[in-house]
Backbone as a printed PyTorch tensor [residue, N CA C, xyz], in Angstrom:
tensor([[[ 11.6220,   2.7860,   0.0060],
         [ 12.0680,   1.4310,  -0.0670],
         [ 11.7370,   0.8840,  -1.4360]],

        [[ 12.7040,   0.3270,  -2.1280],
         [ 12.4060,  -0.2570,  -3.4540],
         [ 11.3850,  -1.4070,  -3.3250]],

        [[ 10.4800,  -1.4840,  -4.2770],
         [  9.4630,  -2.5210,  -4.2040],
         [ 10.0690,  -3.9190,  -4.2280]],

        [[ 11.2500,  -4.0450,  -4.7970],
         [ 11.9100,  -5.3600,  -4.8550],
         [ 12.3960,  -5.7900,  -3.4690]],

        [[ 12.4630,  -4.8780,  -2.5020],
         [ 12.9140,  -5.1980,  -1.1680],
         [ 11.7630,  -5.4210,  -0.1770]],

        [[ 10.5340,  -5.3550,  -0.6420],
         [  9.3810,  -5.5920,   0.2510],
         [  9.2640,  -7.0960,   0.4610]],

        [[  9.4640,  -7.5000,   1.7070],
         [  9.4420,  -8.9280,   2.0340],
         [  8.0050,  -9.4370,   2.1770]],

        [[  7.8640, -10.7470,   2.0810],
         [  6.5400, -11.3740,   2.1590],
         [  5.8550, -11.0850,   3.4900]],

        [[  6.6230, -10.9670,   4.5760],
         [  6.0130, -10.7410,   5.8720],
         [  5.6760,  -9.2710,   6.1510]],

        [[  6.0860,  -8.3690,   5.2600],
         [  5.7780,  -6.9550,   5.4070],
         [  4.2940,  -6.7250,   5.1860]],

        [[  3.6670,  -5.9020,   5.9960],
         [  2.2680,  -5.5080,   5.8250],
         [  2.2310,  -4.4930,   4.7140]],

        [[  1.6450,  -4.8710,   3.5720],
         [  1.5660,  -3.9860,   2.4250],
         [  0.2320,  -3.2510,   2.4560]],

        [[  0.2860,  -1.9440,   2.6490],
         [ -0.8950,  -1.1160,   2.7770],
         [ -1.1160,  -0.3300,   1.4950]],

        [[ -2.1920,  -0.6350,   0.7530],
         [ -2.4970,   0.0260,  -0.5020],
         [ -3.5180,   1.1290,  -0.1940]],

        [[ -3.1280,   2.3940,  -0.4500],
         [ -3.9590,   3.5390,  -0.0830],
         [ -4.6840,   4.1540,  -1.2610]],

        [[ -4.7380,   3.4260,  -2.4060],
         [ -5.4160,   3.9470,  -3.5830],
         [ -6.9280,   3.8800,  -3.4500]],

        [[ -7.6220,   4.4790,  -4.3740],
         [ -9.0830,   4.5020,  -4.3740],
         [ -9.6530,   3.1530,  -4.7930]],

        [[-10.9510,   2.9610,  -4.5430],
         [-11.5970,   1.6810,  -4.8100],
         [-11.4540,   1.2190,  -6.2510]],

        [[-11.6020,   2.1180,  -7.2220],
         [-11.5150,   1.7030,  -8.6350],
         [-10.0930,   1.2820,  -8.9880]],

        [[ -9.1000,   1.9420,  -8.4050],
         [ -7.7220,   1.5540,  -8.6710],
         [ -7.4190,   0.1760,  -8.0960]],

        [[ -7.8950,  -0.0540,  -6.8750],
         [ -7.7210,  -1.3470,  -6.1990],
         [ -8.3920,  -2.4520,  -7.0000]],

        [[ -9.6360,  -2.2240,  -7.4490],
         [-10.3830,  -3.2300,  -8.1770],
         [ -9.7020,  -3.5990,  -9.4930]],

        [[ -9.0680,  -2.6380, -10.1550],
         [ -8.4180,  -2.8920, -11.4350],
         [ -7.1490,  -3.7290, -11.2780]],

        [[ -6.4180,  -3.4900, -10.1910],
         [ -5.2080,  -4.2490,  -9.9880],
         [ -4.4540,  -3.8900,  -8.7260]],

        [[ -4.1440,  -4.9010,  -7.9300],
         [ -3.4150,  -4.6890,  -6.6830],
         [ -2.5180,  -5.9120,  -6.3980]],

        [[ -1.6140,  -5.7350,  -5.4720],
         [ -0.7630,  -6.8440,  -5.0450],
         [ -1.6350,  -7.8590,  -4.2970]],

        [[ -1.4760,  -9.1460,  -4.5790],
         [ -2.3460, -10.1480,  -3.9530],
         [ -2.3340, -10.1270,  -2.4240]],

        [[ -1.2330,  -9.7450,  -1.8090],
         [ -1.1140,  -9.7540,  -0.3400],
         [ -1.4180,  -8.4160,   0.3080]],

        [[ -1.7750,  -7.4170,  -0.4850],
         [ -1.9890,  -6.0620,   0.0320],
         [ -3.2770,  -5.9560,   0.8360]],

        [[ -3.3020,  -4.9530,   1.7100],
         [ -4.4700,  -4.5950,   2.5050],
         [ -4.9380,  -3.2330,   2.0030]],

        [[ -6.2160,  -3.1320,   1.6700],
         [ -6.7380,  -1.9020,   1.0750],
         [ -7.3100,  -0.9610,   2.1290]],

        [[ -6.8180,   0.2600,   2.1340],
         [ -7.3260,   1.2870,   3.0330],
         [ -7.1240,   2.6140,   2.3080]],

        [[ -8.1890,   3.0910,   1.6130],
         [ -8.0340,   4.3510,   0.8730],
         [ -7.5190,   5.4830,   1.7530]],

        [[ -6.6580,   6.3110,   1.1930],
         [ -5.9770,   7.3570,   1.9370],
         [ -6.9530,   8.2270,   2.7460]],

        [[ -8.0600,   8.6100,   2.1530],
         [ -8.9890,   9.4980,   2.8440],
         [ -9.7010,   8.8170,   4.0200]],

        [[ -9.6770,   7.4870,   4.0850],
         [-10.3100,   6.7720,   5.1900],
         [ -9.3300,   6.4820,   6.3220]],

        [[ -8.0400,   6.7650,   6.0960],
         [ -7.0150,   6.4190,   7.0730],
         [ -7.2720,   6.9840,   8.4720]],

        [[ -7.5760,   8.2730,   8.6370],
         [ -7.7600,   8.7850,  10.0100],
         [ -8.7950,   8.0230,  10.8310]],

        [[ -9.8820,   7.5790,  10.1780],
         [-10.9310,   6.8610,  10.8750],
         [-10.6080,   5.3770,  11.0710]],

        [[ -9.5950,   4.8720,  10.3520],
         [ -9.3110,   3.4490,  10.3930],
         [ -7.8750,   3.1530,  10.8340]],

        [[ -7.2500,   4.0900,  11.5360],
         [ -5.8460,   3.9460,  11.9730],
         [ -5.6090,   2.6310,  12.7140]],

        [[ -6.5580,   2.1800,  13.5030],
         [ -6.3740,   0.9730,  14.3080],
         [ -6.1480,  -0.2550,  13.4630]],

        [[ -6.4660,  -0.2150,  12.1710],
         [ -6.2830,  -1.3510,  11.2900],
         [ -4.8120,  -1.5170,  10.8530]],

        [[ -4.0110,  -0.4820,  11.0360],
         [ -2.6300,  -0.5380,  10.5840],
         [ -1.7580,  -1.0490,  11.7400]],

        [[ -1.0630,  -2.1690,  11.5380],
         [ -0.2780,  -2.7280,  12.6280],
         [  0.8940,  -1.8390,  13.0370]],

        [[  1.2150,  -1.9180,  14.3290],
         [  2.3670,  -1.1570,  14.8390],
         [  3.5060,  -2.0850,  15.2270]],

        [[  3.2700,  -3.4030,  15.1510],
         [  4.2570,  -4.3550,  15.6350],
         [  5.0630,  -5.0240,  14.5250]],

        [[  4.9590,  -4.5310,  13.3010],
         [  5.7290,  -5.0940,  12.1900],
         [  5.9330,  -4.0350,  11.1150]],

        [[  6.8160,  -4.3260,  10.1750],
         [  7.0880,  -3.3490,   9.1210],
         [  5.8650,  -3.1890,   8.2260]],

        [[  5.5910,  -1.9290,   7.8900],
         [  4.4880,  -1.5800,   7.0070],
         [  5.0820,  -0.8550,   5.7980]],

        [[  4.7360,  -1.3380,   4.5970],
         [  5.1110,  -0.6320,   3.3530],
         [  3.8340,  -0.0670,   2.7730]],

        [[  3.8310,   1.2210,   2.4850],
         [  2.6500,   1.9000,   1.9730],
         [  2.8350,   2.1200,   0.4710]],

        [[  1.7790,   1.7590,  -0.3090],
         [  1.8630,   1.8520,  -1.7510],
         [  0.6400,   2.5800,  -2.3210]],

        [[  0.8660,   3.3580,  -3.3820],
         [ -0.2150,   3.9720,  -4.1600],
         [  0.1180,   3.7280,  -5.6380]],

        [[ -0.2990,   4.5730,  -6.5290],
         [  0.0010,   4.3400,  -7.9530],
         [  1.4780,   4.6250,  -8.2440]],

        [[  1.9800,   5.7870,  -7.7910],
         [  3.3420,   6.1370,  -8.1660],
         [  4.2240,   6.5650,  -6.9900]],

        [[  3.6580,   6.7580,  -5.8240],
         [  4.4740,   7.0920,  -4.6330],
         [  4.1110,   8.3870,  -3.9290]],

        [[  3.2980,   9.2340,  -4.5350],
         [  2.9470,  10.5280,  -3.9230],
         [  2.0090,  10.4190,  -2.7540]],

        [[  0.8900,   9.7690,  -2.9320],
         [ -0.0800,   9.6240,  -1.8470],
         [  0.5070,   8.7760,  -0.7140]],

        [[  1.2360,   7.7270,  -1.0830],
         [  1.7940,   6.8510,  -0.0580],
         [  2.8260,   7.6030,   0.7880]],

        [[  3.5730,   8.5220,   0.1860],
         [  4.5310,   9.3210,   0.9500],
         [  3.8050,  10.1790,   1.9860]],

        [[  2.6400,  10.7140,   1.6170],
         [  1.8460,  11.5050,   2.5510],
         [  1.3520,  10.6200,   3.6970]],

        [[  0.9170,   9.3970,   3.3650],
         [  0.4270,   8.4750,   4.3890],
         [  1.5610,   8.0690,   5.3300]],

        [[  2.7390,   7.8120,   4.7900],
         [  3.8860,   7.4650,   5.6250],
         [  4.1490,   8.6080,   6.6460]],

        [[  4.1660,   9.8290,   6.1610],
         [  4.3930,  10.9760,   7.0540],
         [  3.3120,  11.0480,   8.1300]],

        [[  2.0690,  10.8160,   7.7340],
         [  0.9520,  10.8470,   8.6840],
         [  1.1210,   9.7610,   9.7500]],

        [[  1.4590,   8.5580,   9.3170],
         [  1.6310,   7.4640,  10.2690],
         [  2.7890,   7.7350,  11.2290]],

        [[  3.8980,   8.2390,  10.7040],
         [  5.0470,   8.5640,  11.5760],
         [  4.6350,   9.6170,  12.6030]],

        [[  3.8970,  10.6200,  12.1640],
         [  3.4320,  11.6710,  13.0700],
         [  2.4560,  11.1390,  14.1200]],

        [[  1.8800,   9.9680,  13.8520],
         [  0.9490,   9.3770,  14.8130],
         [  1.5350,   8.1850,  15.5540]],

        [[  2.8630,   8.0760,  15.5590],
         [  3.5200,   7.0960,  16.4000],
         [  4.0510,   5.8290,  15.7380]],

        [[  3.8130,   5.6320,  14.4540],
         [  4.3490,   4.4420,  13.7910],
         [  5.8480,   4.6210,  13.5790]],

        [[  6.6090,   3.5640,  13.7750],
         [  8.0510,   3.6220,  13.5780],
         [  8.5140,   2.7760,  12.3910]],

        [[  7.8700,   1.6460,  12.1630],
         [  8.3000,   0.7350,  11.1290],
         [  7.4460,   0.9210,   9.8690]],

        [[  7.4950,   2.0730,   9.2790],
         [  6.6740,   2.3580,   8.1030],
         [  7.5350,   3.0120,   7.0130]],

        [[  7.4060,   2.5090,   5.7710],
         [  8.1990,   3.0220,   4.6700],
         [  7.3490,   3.1700,   3.4220]],

        [[  7.7780,   4.0370,   2.5320],
         [  7.0790,   4.2610,   1.2820],
         [  7.6130,   3.2830,   0.2310]],

        [[  6.7060,   2.6970,  -0.5560],
         [  7.0930,   1.8140,  -1.6450],
         [  7.4420,   2.6860,  -2.8520]],

        [[  8.7270,   2.8550,  -3.1070],
         [  9.1920,   3.7500,  -4.1620],
         [  8.6190,   3.3540,  -5.5330]],

        [[  8.0030,   4.3020,  -6.2150],
         [  7.4660,   4.0690,  -7.5340],
         [  6.0860,   3.4500,  -7.5410]],

        [[  5.5880,   3.0980,  -6.3600],
         [  4.2170,   2.6030,  -6.2420],
         [  3.9010,   1.3470,  -7.0330]],

        [[  2.6220,   1.1800,  -7.3110],
         [  2.1570,   0.0060,  -8.0380],
         [  2.6630,  -0.0030,  -9.4910]],

        [[  2.9490,   1.1510, -10.0550],
         [  3.5320,   1.1560, -11.3900],
         [  4.8630,   0.4400, -11.3830]],

        [[  5.7000,   0.7430, -10.3900],
         [  6.9890,   0.0780, -10.2760],
         [  6.8250,  -1.3720,  -9.8790]],

        [[  5.8830,  -1.6670,  -9.0140],
         [  5.5920,  -3.0610,  -8.6010],
         [  5.3320,  -3.9170,  -9.8410]],

        [[  4.4600,  -3.4390, -10.7140],
         [  4.1440,  -4.1900, -11.9330],
         [  5.3300,  -4.2270, -12.8870]],

        [[  6.0870,  -3.1240, -12.9690],
         [  7.2010,  -3.0300, -13.9180],
         [  8.3090,  -4.0450, -13.5950]],

        [[  8.4820,  -4.3690, -12.3310],
         [  9.5480,  -5.3380, -11.9490],
         [  9.0130,  -6.7660, -11.9380]],

        [[  7.7590,  -6.9460, -12.3540],
         [  7.2300,  -8.2950, -12.4930],
         [  6.5320,  -8.8820, -11.2830]],

        [[  6.2780,  -8.0610, -10.2810],
         [  5.5420,  -8.5760,  -9.1200],
         [  4.0910,  -8.7640,  -9.5130]],

        [[  3.3860,  -9.7280,  -8.8930],
         [  2.0220, -10.0380,  -9.3300],
         [  1.0220,  -8.9320,  -9.0390]],

        [[  0.0590,  -8.7730,  -9.9560],
         [ -1.0360,  -7.8240,  -9.8470],
         [ -2.3180,  -8.5620, -10.1920]],

        [[ -3.2810,  -8.5160,  -9.2880],
         [ -4.5870,  -9.1790,  -9.5250],
         [ -5.7100,  -8.1640,  -9.4340]],

        [[ -6.8270,  -8.4870, -10.1070],
         [ -7.9880,  -7.6160, -10.0320],
         [ -8.9080,  -8.0580,  -8.8880]],

        [[-10.0770,  -7.4620,  -8.7840],
         [-11.0000,  -7.7390,  -7.7030],
         [-11.4770,  -9.1800,  -7.7160]],

        [[-11.3710,  -9.8510,  -8.8540],
         [-11.8060, -11.2520,  -8.9780],
         [-10.6540, -12.2330,  -8.8870]],

        [[ -9.4570, -11.7510,  -8.5720],
         [ -8.2880, -12.5990,  -8.4700],
         [ -7.6570, -12.9680,  -9.7780]],

        [[ -8.1190, -12.3460, -10.8510],
         [ -7.5560, -12.5680, -12.1790],
         [ -6.4160, -11.5660, -12.4120]],

        [[ -5.5910, -11.7940, -13.4400],
         [ -4.5020, -10.8210, -13.7280],
         [ -5.0930,  -9.3980, -13.8610]],

        [[ -4.4860,  -8.4750, -13.1390],
         [ -4.9960,  -7.0950, -13.1020],
         [ -4.0470,  -6.1310, -13.7950]],

        [[ -4.4510,  -4.8890, -13.7730],
         [ -3.6210,  -3.8160, -14.3340],
         [ -3.6370,  -2.6200, -13.3930]],

        [[ -2.5600,  -1.8750, -13.4440],
         [ -2.4420,  -0.6600, -12.6110],
         [ -3.0260,   0.5030, -13.4080]],

        [[ -4.0220,   1.1660, -12.8260],
         [ -4.6010,   2.3250, -13.4750],
         [ -4.3410,   3.5820, -12.6480]]])
């Protein structure tokens, strides 16, 4: 799914590592590092669309496949990840809510 098509009501799941998240993330995103996903599956909603994002789209594609295999139906990969998110001008904030950067 192109990042430009991610709607405000979509649950944006950022699966990057803590340092990546702290440097810059979408203001409305929910952070759940990829390696913690199996233990924290209950945190991912099943009743609305979920867009999964990482830096460029590789890790998020793996998470999308994992979620689909575990019963999620409304889950899509954010094409191009946070790099693309920032490139199209969507907001990126750091851990302090200040302008962030994608690392």
